[in-house]
Amino acid sequence: MMDLDAGAIAQTIQLSVTPVFLLVATGSLLNVIAGRLARVVDRSRNLMERWAETEGLEHERIVAELRIADRRMGIINNSILSAVACGIVVCLLVALLFTQAFTGANLGVAASWAFAAAMLLLLVSLILFLIEVRLAVRAIHVPMELLELEGRDRKPLRDRP
């Protein structure tokens, strides 16, 4: 085991600051994604309560929205999985940095791979998050007649005969 002085410990702490910022960012992302999941789950529960009470076009609309909500929940779940895996790899990276400092073993290559893996996992999580947001926006398309747009040969609904 290596003899460590205060300078070596301080340097190791400085090296671990960047991965810790990545860990904080990942935690913040998880907070946002978990909030979106909660909203989709709540909406799904509401739709499931209404499902048995509806018929015809309204029932078809609810079933279609439930299918989209189910797909969104799957995407969000995978995004959460990637973000949590990123956090775990970042923790491993910090552990590698301190292990290298305390033992003197050369773990630089392992630390580099861990950082690259963490960044890839974060990238996957962010891409899945973007996909889920785009799916949500497409699912909540407002029909043109409800917008009451003027111009382009459209009269507002309230002005129509």
N, CA, C and O of each residue as an XYZ file, in Angstrom:
644
protein
N       0.847     -1.186      0.000
C       0.000      0.000      0.000
C       0.888      1.243      0.000
O       1.913      1.280      0.680
N       0.496      2.245     -0.753
C       1.260      3.479     -0.865
C       1.033      4.371      0.334
O      -0.034      4.372      0.948
N       2.055      5.121      0.645
C       1.911      6.145      1.674
C       1.356      7.399      1.008
O       1.959      7.924      0.072
N       0.212      7.881      1.485
C      -0.422      9.036      0.876
C      -0.239     10.268      1.745
O      -0.406     10.221      2.964
N       0.100     11.345      1.108
C       0.140     12.609      1.834
C      -1.116     13.398      1.499
O      -1.916     12.969      0.667
N      -1.292     14.525      2.126
C      -2.483     15.338      1.927
C      -2.600     15.807      0.480
O      -3.707     15.933     -0.042
N      -1.470     16.065     -0.168
C      -1.483     16.516     -1.564
C      -2.028     15.459     -2.498
O      -2.776     15.787     -3.418
N      -1.676     14.193     -2.289
C      -2.165     13.109     -3.146
C      -3.661     12.907     -2.947
O      -4.395     12.657     -3.903
N      -4.105     13.016     -1.707
C      -5.533     12.874     -1.428
C      -6.306     14.025     -2.083
O      -7.356     13.809     -2.688
N      -5.786     15.231     -1.957
C      -6.444     16.393     -2.565
C      -6.515     16.247     -4.080
O      -7.530     16.579     -4.692
N      -5.444     15.752     -4.682
C      -5.426     15.563     -6.137
C      -6.468     14.513     -6.553
O      -7.146     14.678     -7.567
N      -6.589     13.454     -5.782
C      -7.581     12.416     -6.091
C      -8.994     12.977     -5.984
O      -9.859     12.673     -6.806
N      -9.216     13.791     -4.971
C     -10.535     14.412     -4.818
C     -10.820     15.328     -6.006
O     -11.938     15.348     -6.519
N      -9.820     16.083     -6.443
C      -9.998     16.957     -7.602
C     -10.319     16.149     -8.858
O     -11.151     16.558     -9.667
N      -9.654     14.996     -9.019
C      -9.919     14.149    -10.179
C     -11.338     13.588    -10.153
O     -11.938     13.348    -11.201
N     -11.866     13.384     -8.960
C     -13.195     12.779     -8.857
C     -14.326     13.806     -8.949
O     -15.498     13.428     -8.967
N     -13.994     15.088     -9.007
C     -15.035     16.125     -9.060
C     -15.832     16.054    -10.364
O     -17.058     16.164    -10.335
N     -15.176     15.874    -11.482
C     -15.885     15.804    -12.763
C     -16.877     14.649    -12.796
O     -18.032     14.852    -13.170
N     -16.459     13.434    -12.413
C     -17.451     12.360    -12.384
C     -18.595     12.633    -11.396
O     -19.727     12.211    -11.631
N     -18.314     13.318    -10.322
C     -19.364     13.622     -9.352
C     -20.360     14.618     -9.952
O     -21.560     14.505     -9.700
N     -19.898     15.579    -10.731
C     -20.819     16.480    -11.438
C     -21.693     15.684    -12.405
O     -22.884     15.965    -12.539
N     -21.112     14.701    -13.072
C     -21.877     13.835    -13.960
C     -22.923     13.060    -13.165
O     -24.040     12.853    -13.640
N     -22.570     12.639    -11.976
C     -23.509     11.923    -11.116
C     -24.668     12.825    -10.691
O     -25.818     12.387    -10.663
N     -24.373     14.066    -10.366
C     -25.415     15.031     -9.998
C     -26.343     15.292    -11.189
O     -27.563     15.329    -11.031
N     -25.773     15.468    -12.360
C     -26.588     15.692    -13.559
C     -27.472     14.481    -13.847
O     -28.635     14.628    -14.224
N     -26.924     13.306    -13.669
C     -27.700     12.086    -13.895
C     -28.843     11.986    -12.888
O     -29.949     11.580    -13.244
N     -28.586     12.350    -11.651
C     -29.644     12.351    -10.636
C     -30.749     13.338    -10.978
O     -31.930     13.045    -10.791
N     -30.368     14.500    -11.476
C     -31.370     15.492    -11.888
C     -32.195     14.982    -13.060
O     -33.411     15.169    -13.096
N     -31.544     14.344    -14.009
C     -32.248     13.767    -15.144
C     -33.222     12.690    -14.662
O     -34.357     12.624    -15.135
N     -32.791     11.862    -13.741
C     -33.669     10.822    -13.195
C     -34.899     11.431    -12.532
O     -35.999     10.889    -12.638
N     -34.716     12.535    -11.862
C     -35.836     13.219    -11.218
C     -36.871     13.662    -12.261
O     -38.072     13.480    -12.066
N     -36.404     14.234    -13.347
C     -37.306     14.691    -14.409
C     -38.006     13.500    -15.068
O     -39.216     13.532    -15.292
N     -37.249     12.466    -15.371
C     -37.824     11.296    -16.045
C     -38.834     10.603    -15.140
O     -39.898     10.192    -15.604
N     -38.518     10.470    -13.869
C     -39.454      9.832    -12.931
C     -40.741     10.644    -12.816
O     -41.822     10.073    -12.676
N     -40.633     11.953    -12.873
C     -41.821     12.804    -12.862
C     -42.695     12.562    -14.081
O     -43.921     12.521    -13.976
N     -42.065     12.401    -15.234
C     -42.824     12.116    -16.454
C     -43.506     10.756    -16.348
O     -44.652     10.593    -16.766
N     -42.797      9.787    -15.789
C     -43.387      8.463    -15.620
C     -44.612      8.534    -14.707
O     -45.636      7.911    -14.986
N     -44.506      9.279    -13.639
C     -45.637      9.419    -12.713
C     -46.845     10.031    -13.416
O     -47.978      9.605    -13.192
N     -46.607     11.021    -14.257
C     -47.715     11.657    -14.976
C     -48.360     10.694    -15.972
O     -49.582     10.685    -16.119
N     -47.549      9.885    -16.656
C     -48.097      8.926    -17.614
C     -48.890      7.846    -16.878
O     -49.954      7.432    -17.340
N     -48.382      7.398    -15.751
C     -49.092      6.387    -14.958
C     -50.427      6.944    -14.478
O     -51.450      6.264    -14.568
N     -50.426      8.172    -13.971
C     -51.679      8.786    -13.517
C     -52.682      8.906    -14.663
O     -53.862      8.602    -14.493
N     -52.213      9.347    -15.820
C     -53.094      9.480    -16.980
C     -53.641      8.110    -17.390
O     -54.820      7.986    -17.721
N     -52.801      7.098    -17.367
C     -53.229      5.746    -17.727
C     -54.296      5.229    -16.777
O     -55.268      4.609    -17.207
N     -54.121      5.479    -15.501
C     -55.125      5.049    -14.520
C     -56.462      5.739    -14.781
O     -57.519      5.114    -14.695
N     -56.407      7.026    -15.099
C     -57.619      7.767    -15.410
C     -58.314      7.182    -16.641
O     -59.531      7.001    -16.650
N     -57.533      6.894    -17.666
C     -58.098      6.324    -18.887
C     -58.663      4.923    -18.638
O     -59.699      4.565    -19.199
N     -57.992      4.135    -17.808
C     -58.487      2.787    -17.514
C     -59.812      2.831    -16.763
O     -60.660      1.957    -16.949
N     -59.994      3.831    -15.925
C     -61.275      3.994    -15.228
C     -62.388      4.337    -16.213
O     -63.520      3.879    -16.055
N     -62.072      5.137    -17.222
C     -63.062      5.561    -18.212
C     -63.302      4.509    -19.288
O     -64.323      4.554    -19.975
N     -62.390      3.576    -19.442
C     -62.431      2.590    -20.526
C     -63.754      1.825    -20.559
O     -64.372      1.718    -21.618
N     -64.196      1.294    -19.422
C     -65.410      0.472    -19.373
C     -66.686      1.292    -19.593
O     -67.730      0.736    -19.933
N     -66.603      2.596    -19.399
C     -67.786      3.455    -19.494
C     -68.009      4.024    -20.892
O     -69.001      4.715    -21.129
N     -67.101      3.742    -21.811
C     -67.185      4.383    -23.127
C     -67.538      3.379    -24.216
O     -67.383      2.169    -24.055
N     -68.019      3.924    -25.331
C     -68.359      3.123    -26.509
C     -67.978      3.895    -27.757
O     -67.744      5.103    -27.708
N     -67.917      3.196    -28.862
C     -67.722      3.828    -30.158
C     -66.411      4.573    -30.302
O     -65.352      4.100    -29.891
N     -66.511      5.772    -30.907
C     -65.312      6.570    -31.184
C     -64.576      6.970    -29.908
O     -63.345      6.969    -29.872
N     -65.317      7.307    -28.877
C     -64.685      7.693    -27.610
C     -63.887      6.523    -27.042
O     -62.787      6.718    -26.525
N     -64.425      5.321    -27.133
C     -63.728      4.129    -26.637
C     -62.456      3.880    -27.462
O     -61.401      3.573    -26.907
N     -62.564      4.014    -28.769
C     -61.399      3.833    -29.643
C     -60.307      4.854    -29.316
O     -59.121      4.524    -29.325
N     -60.713      6.096    -29.027
C     -59.746      7.132    -28.675
C     -59.035      6.789    -27.374
O     -57.826      6.985    -27.255
N     -59.778      6.281    -26.403
C     -59.177      5.906    -25.116
C     -58.219      4.733    -25.292
O     -57.131      4.732    -24.717
N     -58.611      3.738    -26.079
C     -57.737      2.585    -26.331
C     -56.456      3.034    -27.034
O     -55.365      2.577    -26.692
N     -56.585      3.925    -28.011
C     -55.401      4.429    -28.720
C     -54.479      5.182    -27.768
O     -53.260      5.018    -27.819
N     -55.061      6.005    -26.904
C     -54.231      6.752    -25.952
C     -53.581      5.826    -24.934
O     -52.449      6.062    -24.512
N     -54.297      4.765    -24.534
C     -53.706      3.779    -23.610
C     -52.526      3.054    -24.254
O     -51.529      2.771    -23.590
N     -52.640      2.756    -25.543
C     -51.523      2.104    -26.251
C     -50.300      3.013    -26.287
O     -49.173      2.563    -26.080
N     -50.532      4.289    -26.551
C     -49.420      5.245    -26.575
C     -48.824      5.391    -25.177
O     -47.603      5.433    -25.025
N     -49.676      5.468    -24.156
C     -49.183      5.588    -22.775
C     -48.357      4.370    -22.398
O     -47.332      4.501    -21.728
N     -48.790      3.187    -22.819
C     -48.033      1.973    -22.522
C     -46.663      2.013    -23.196
O     -45.654      1.635    -22.601
N     -46.644      2.472    -24.432
C     -45.359      2.605    -25.153
C     -44.465      3.639    -24.467
O     -43.263      3.421    -24.313
N     -45.053      4.763    -24.056
C     -44.278      5.800    -23.362
C     -43.688      5.260    -22.065
O     -42.528      5.530    -21.751
N     -44.477      4.498    -21.311
C     -43.965      3.936    -20.052
C     -42.782      3.003    -20.297
O     -41.829      2.984    -19.518
N     -42.846      2.230    -21.380
C     -41.722      1.351    -21.711
C     -40.467      2.137    -22.058
O     -39.368      1.789    -21.627
N     -40.636      3.197    -22.837
C     -39.488      4.033    -23.212
C     -38.909      4.720    -21.980
O     -37.692      4.761    -21.798
N     -39.788      5.261    -21.134
C     -39.317      5.926    -19.913
C     -38.589      4.933    -19.017
O     -37.553      5.260    -18.438
N     -39.124      3.727    -18.902
C     -38.477      2.713    -18.078
C     -37.061      2.417    -18.575
O     -36.134      2.292    -17.775
N     -36.897      2.306    -19.885
C     -35.563      2.069    -20.443
C     -34.645      3.271    -20.241
O     -33.446      3.105    -20.018
N     -35.196      4.472    -20.316
C     -34.405      5.670    -20.059
C     -33.921      5.698    -18.606
O     -32.771      6.037    -18.328
N     -34.817      5.336    -17.692
C     -34.445      5.274    -16.274
C     -33.370      4.214    -16.066
O     -32.403      4.443    -15.339
N     -33.534      3.067    -16.693
C     -32.540      2.001    -16.578
C     -31.168      2.484    -17.029
O     -30.167      2.227    -16.360
N     -31.119      3.179    -18.155
C     -29.838      3.684    -18.668
C     -29.240      4.735    -17.742
O     -28.031      4.740    -17.511
N     -30.073      5.622    -17.210
C     -29.573      6.666    -16.311
C     -29.063      6.070    -15.006
O     -28.031      6.501    -14.490
N     -29.775      5.085    -14.467
C     -29.317      4.437    -13.226
C     -28.005      3.689    -13.484
O     -27.084      3.747    -12.669
N     -27.924      2.990    -14.612
C     -26.673      2.302    -14.959
C     -25.533      3.302    -15.099
O     -24.407      3.021    -14.689
N     -25.817      4.466    -15.673
C     -24.813      5.533    -15.778
C     -24.340      5.943    -14.388
O     -23.138      6.070    -14.155
N     -25.272      6.151    -13.469
C     -24.911      6.527    -12.101
C     -24.052      5.476    -11.432
O     -23.091      5.806    -10.737
N     -24.385      4.220    -11.634
C     -23.602      3.126    -11.039
C     -22.188      3.120    -11.608
O     -21.222      2.955    -10.864
N     -22.061      3.297    -12.916
C     -20.741      3.306    -13.547
C     -19.933      4.516    -13.078
O     -18.721      4.408    -12.896
N     -20.581      5.661    -12.879
C     -19.868      6.840    -12.368
C     -19.354      6.561    -10.953
O     -18.226      6.925    -10.621
N     -20.166      5.926    -10.131
C     -19.702      5.555     -8.778
C     -18.510      4.602     -8.862
O     -17.552      4.731     -8.099
N     -18.572      3.654     -9.785
C     -17.445      2.748    -10.007
C     -16.205      3.526    -10.434
O     -15.097      3.225     -9.990
N     -16.386      4.512    -11.285
C     -15.278      5.353    -11.743
C     -14.615      6.068    -10.567
O     -13.389      6.077    -10.459
N     -15.408      6.659     -9.696
C     -14.848      7.342     -8.519
C     -14.106      6.337     -7.642
O     -13.030      6.632     -7.122
N     -14.684      5.156     -7.484
C     -14.011      4.116     -6.693
C     -12.679      3.714     -7.335
O     -11.691      3.494     -6.635
N     -12.657      3.620     -8.651
C     -11.405      3.296     -9.348
C     -10.347      4.368     -9.121
O      -9.176      4.055     -8.907
N     -10.759      5.633     -9.168
C      -9.808      6.730     -8.955
C      -9.201      6.671     -7.553
O      -7.997      6.859     -7.383
N     -10.038      6.410     -6.557
C      -9.519      6.335     -5.194
C      -8.700      5.058     -4.979
O      -7.705      5.074     -4.254
N      -9.110      3.974     -5.596
C      -8.330      2.737     -5.490
C      -6.953      2.932     -6.090
O      -5.956      2.480     -5.528
N      -6.893      3.599     -7.224
C      -5.602      3.885     -7.856
C      -4.733      4.738     -6.939
O      -3.536      4.486     -6.798
N      -5.335      5.742     -6.320
C      -4.572      6.636     -5.444
C      -4.064      5.899     -4.203
O      -2.935      6.125     -3.768
N      -4.886      5.024     -3.638
C      -4.501      4.350     -2.391
C      -3.579      3.157     -2.604
O      -2.747      2.859     -1.747
N      -3.719      2.465     -3.749
C      -2.905      1.265     -3.964
C      -1.722      1.504     -4.881
O      -0.763      0.732     -4.864
N      -1.770      2.542     -5.667
C      -0.696      2.806     -6.621
C      -0.841      1.996     -7.898
O      -0.012      2.108     -8.801
N      -1.886      1.182     -7.983
C      -2.119      0.391     -9.197
C      -2.508      1.325    -10.337
O      -3.161      2.347    -10.126
N      -2.100      0.964    -11.533
C      -2.419      1.783    -12.691
C      -3.799      1.375    -13.215
O      -3.930      0.387    -13.937
N      -4.810      2.135    -12.849
C      -6.186      1.851    -13.257
C      -6.713      2.901    -14.232
O      -7.922      3.042    -14.416
N      -5.796      3.631    -14.850
C      -6.186      4.699    -15.768
C      -7.003      4.203    -16.949
O      -7.972      4.849    -17.346
N      -6.623      3.059    -17.516
C      -7.369      2.517    -18.662
C      -8.778      2.117    -18.217
O      -9.753      2.405    -18.911
N      -8.887      1.459    -17.066
C     -10.200      1.059    -16.559
C     -11.061      2.292    -16.266
O     -12.259      2.303    -16.547
N     -10.440      3.322    -15.702
C     -11.176      4.556    -15.410
C     -11.644      5.220    -16.699
O     -12.754      5.749    -16.754
N     -10.815      5.198    -17.728
C     -11.200      5.776    -19.024
C     -12.386      5.022    -19.626
O     -13.325      5.635    -20.134
N     -12.337      3.701    -19.566
C     -13.453      2.897    -20.075
C     -14.724      3.143    -19.270
O     -15.818      3.217    -19.829
N     -14.569      3.267    -17.966
C     -15.740      3.533    -17.118
C     -16.356      4.883    -17.479
O     -17.579      5.000    -17.559
N     -15.532      5.894    -17.695
C     -16.052      7.212    -18.066
C     -16.756      7.142    -19.416
O     -17.839      7.703    -19.584
N     -16.141      6.453    -20.382
C     -16.758      6.319    -21.707
C     -18.087      5.570    -21.605
O     -19.062      5.952    -22.253
N     -18.133      4.521    -20.807
C     -19.370      3.753    -20.631
C     -20.457      4.622    -19.991
O     -21.619      4.578    -20.395
N     -20.061      5.411    -18.991
C     -21.028      6.298    -18.330
C     -21.597      7.303    -19.322
O     -22.801      7.560    -19.325
N     -20.753      7.865    -20.151
C     -21.222      8.840    -21.135
C     -22.152      8.190    -22.162
O     -23.148      8.793    -22.565
N     -21.837      6.980    -22.583
C     -22.710      6.282    -23.530
C     -24.066      5.963    -22.902
O     -25.102      6.099    -23.553
N     -24.058      5.541    -21.645
C     -25.317      5.257    -20.956
C     -26.147      6.526    -20.783
O     -27.369      6.498    -20.929
N     -25.483      7.631    -20.474
C     -26.190      8.902    -20.370
C     -26.758      9.303    -21.731
O     -27.888      9.784    -21.813
N     -25.994      9.113    -22.780
C     -26.457      9.413    -24.135
C     -27.697      8.587    -24.475
O     -28.666      9.126    -25.010
N     -27.681      7.297    -24.173
C     -28.840      6.438    -24.433
C     -30.055      6.940    -23.657
O     -31.160      7.011    -24.195
N     -29.841      7.284    -22.395
C     -30.940      7.783    -21.566
C     -31.527      9.066    -22.147
O     -32.747      9.216    -22.212
N     -30.677      9.979    -22.565
C     -31.152     11.241    -23.143
C     -31.878     11.027    -24.468
O     -32.882     11.690    -24.731
N     -31.394     10.124    -25.297
C     -32.059      9.840    -26.568
C     -33.436      9.240    -26.309
O     -34.410      9.618    -26.961
N     -33.524      8.306    -25.360
C     -34.820      7.719    -25.021
C     -35.764      8.777    -24.451
O     -36.960      8.775    -24.741
N     -35.218      9.670    -23.645
C     -36.020     10.770    -23.107
C     -36.577     11.626    -24.240
O     -37.752     11.990    -24.223
N     -35.744     11.946    -25.219
C     -36.182     12.729    -26.371
C     -37.263     11.992    -27.154
O     -38.251     12.601    -27.563
N     -37.088     10.704    -27.365
C     -38.088      9.904    -28.075
C     -39.418      9.946    -27.335
O     -40.470     10.112    -27.952
N     -39.372      9.794    -26.013
C     -40.600      9.812    -25.218
C     -41.290     11.163    -25.294
O     -42.512     11.221    -25.424
N     -40.540     12.237    -25.217
C     -41.122     13.579    -25.302
C     -41.765     13.784    -26.672
O     -42.872     14.316    -26.764
N     -41.087     13.371    -27.723
C     -41.641     13.522    -29.077
C     -42.922     12.697    -29.229
O     -43.889     13.153    -29.841
N     -42.927     11.493    -28.676
C     -44.122     10.651    -28.725
C     -45.274     11.302    -27.968
O     -46.419     11.267    -28.419
N     -44.971     11.894    -26.824
C     -46.007     12.569    -26.032
C     -46.582     13.754    -26.796
O     -47.794     13.966    -26.784
N     -45.740     14.518    -27.450
C     -46.210     15.681    -28.196
C     -47.082     15.247    -29.376
O     -48.109     15.867    -29.651
N     -46.676     14.190    -30.067
C     -47.483     13.688    -31.184
C     -48.822     13.144    -30.712
O     -49.826     13.263    -31.414
N     -48.839     12.549    -29.531
C     -50.072     11.950    -29.007
C     -51.083     13.003    -28.585
O     -52.282     12.729    -28.538
N     -50.615     14.192    -28.280
C     -51.494     15.244    -27.793
C     -51.657     16.301    -28.871
O     -51.541     17.497    -28.605
N     -51.922     15.862    -30.062
C     -52.140     16.782    -31.179
C     -53.517     17.409    -31.043
O     -54.521     16.710    -30.907
N     -53.554     18.713    -31.080
C     -54.815     19.441    -30.951
C     -55.458     19.548    -32.331
O     -54.821     20.029    -33.268
N     -56.708     19.109    -32.474
C     -57.385     19.229    -33.776
C     -57.482     20.685    -34.210
O     -57.701     21.574    -33.386
N     -57.318     20.922    -35.500
C     -57.310     22.280    -36.040
C     -58.605     23.029    -35.726
O     -58.574     24.232    -35.465
N     -59.736     22.333    -35.747
C     -60.997     23.038    -35.509
C     -61.100     23.566    -34.082
O     -61.868     24.495    -33.833
N     -60.366     23.014    -33.164
C     -60.396     23.518    -31.791
C     -59.507     24.745    -31.596
O     -59.642     25.464    -30.606
N     -58.612     24.976    -32.529
C     -57.692     26.104    -32.401
C     -58.337     27.429    -32.776
O     -57.816     28.488    -32.427
N     -59.461     27.387    -33.481
C     -60.180     28.587    -33.889
C     -59.249     29.597    -34.567
O     -59.222     30.776    -34.212
N     -58.503     29.118    -35.531
C     -57.543     29.957    -36.247
C     -58.246     30.856    -37.249
O     -59.208     30.450    -37.901
N     -57.761     32.066    -37.361
C     -58.266     32.996    -38.366
C     -57.273     33.013    -39.519
O     -56.123     32.600    -39.369
N     -57.723     33.490    -40.657
C     -56.837     33.545    -41.805
C     -56.838     32.209    -42.523
O     -57.475     31.250    -42.086
N     -56.123     32.163    -43.616
C     -56.053     30.957    -44.430
C     -57.443     30.395    -44.711
O     -57.643     29.180    -44.696
N     -58.381     31.266    -44.962
C     -59.762     30.871    -45.268
C     -60.431     30.111    -44.137
O     -61.350     29.325    -44.370
N     -59.979     30.339    -42.923
C     -60.610     29.697    -41.775
C     -61.266     30.775    -40.928
O     -60.634     31.770    -40.574
N     -62.495     30.577    -40.616
C     -63.177     31.483    -39.706
C     -63.160     30.848    -38.330
O     -63.239     29.625    -38.209
N     -63.060     31.661    -37.294
C     -63.167     31.092    -35.949
C     -64.503     30.392    -35.786
O     -65.502     30.814    -36.368
N     -64.528     29.322    -34.995
C     -65.748     28.557    -34.784
C     -66.894     29.431    -34.302
O     -68.031     29.257    -34.742
N     -66.621     30.345    -33.427
C     -67.685     31.166    -32.863
C     -68.323     32.089    -33.899
O     -69.436     32.570    -33.684
N     -67.622     32.354    -35.054
C     -68.156     33.216    -36.102
C     -68.841     32.425    -37.205
O     -69.415     33.015    -38.121
N     -68.789     31.103    -37.133
C     -69.402     30.294    -38.180
C     -70.905     30.195    -37.960
O     -71.392     30.222    -36.830
N     -71.629     30.078    -39.080
C     -73.099     29.953    -38.970
C     -73.509     28.626    -38.365
O     -74.701     28.363    -38.204
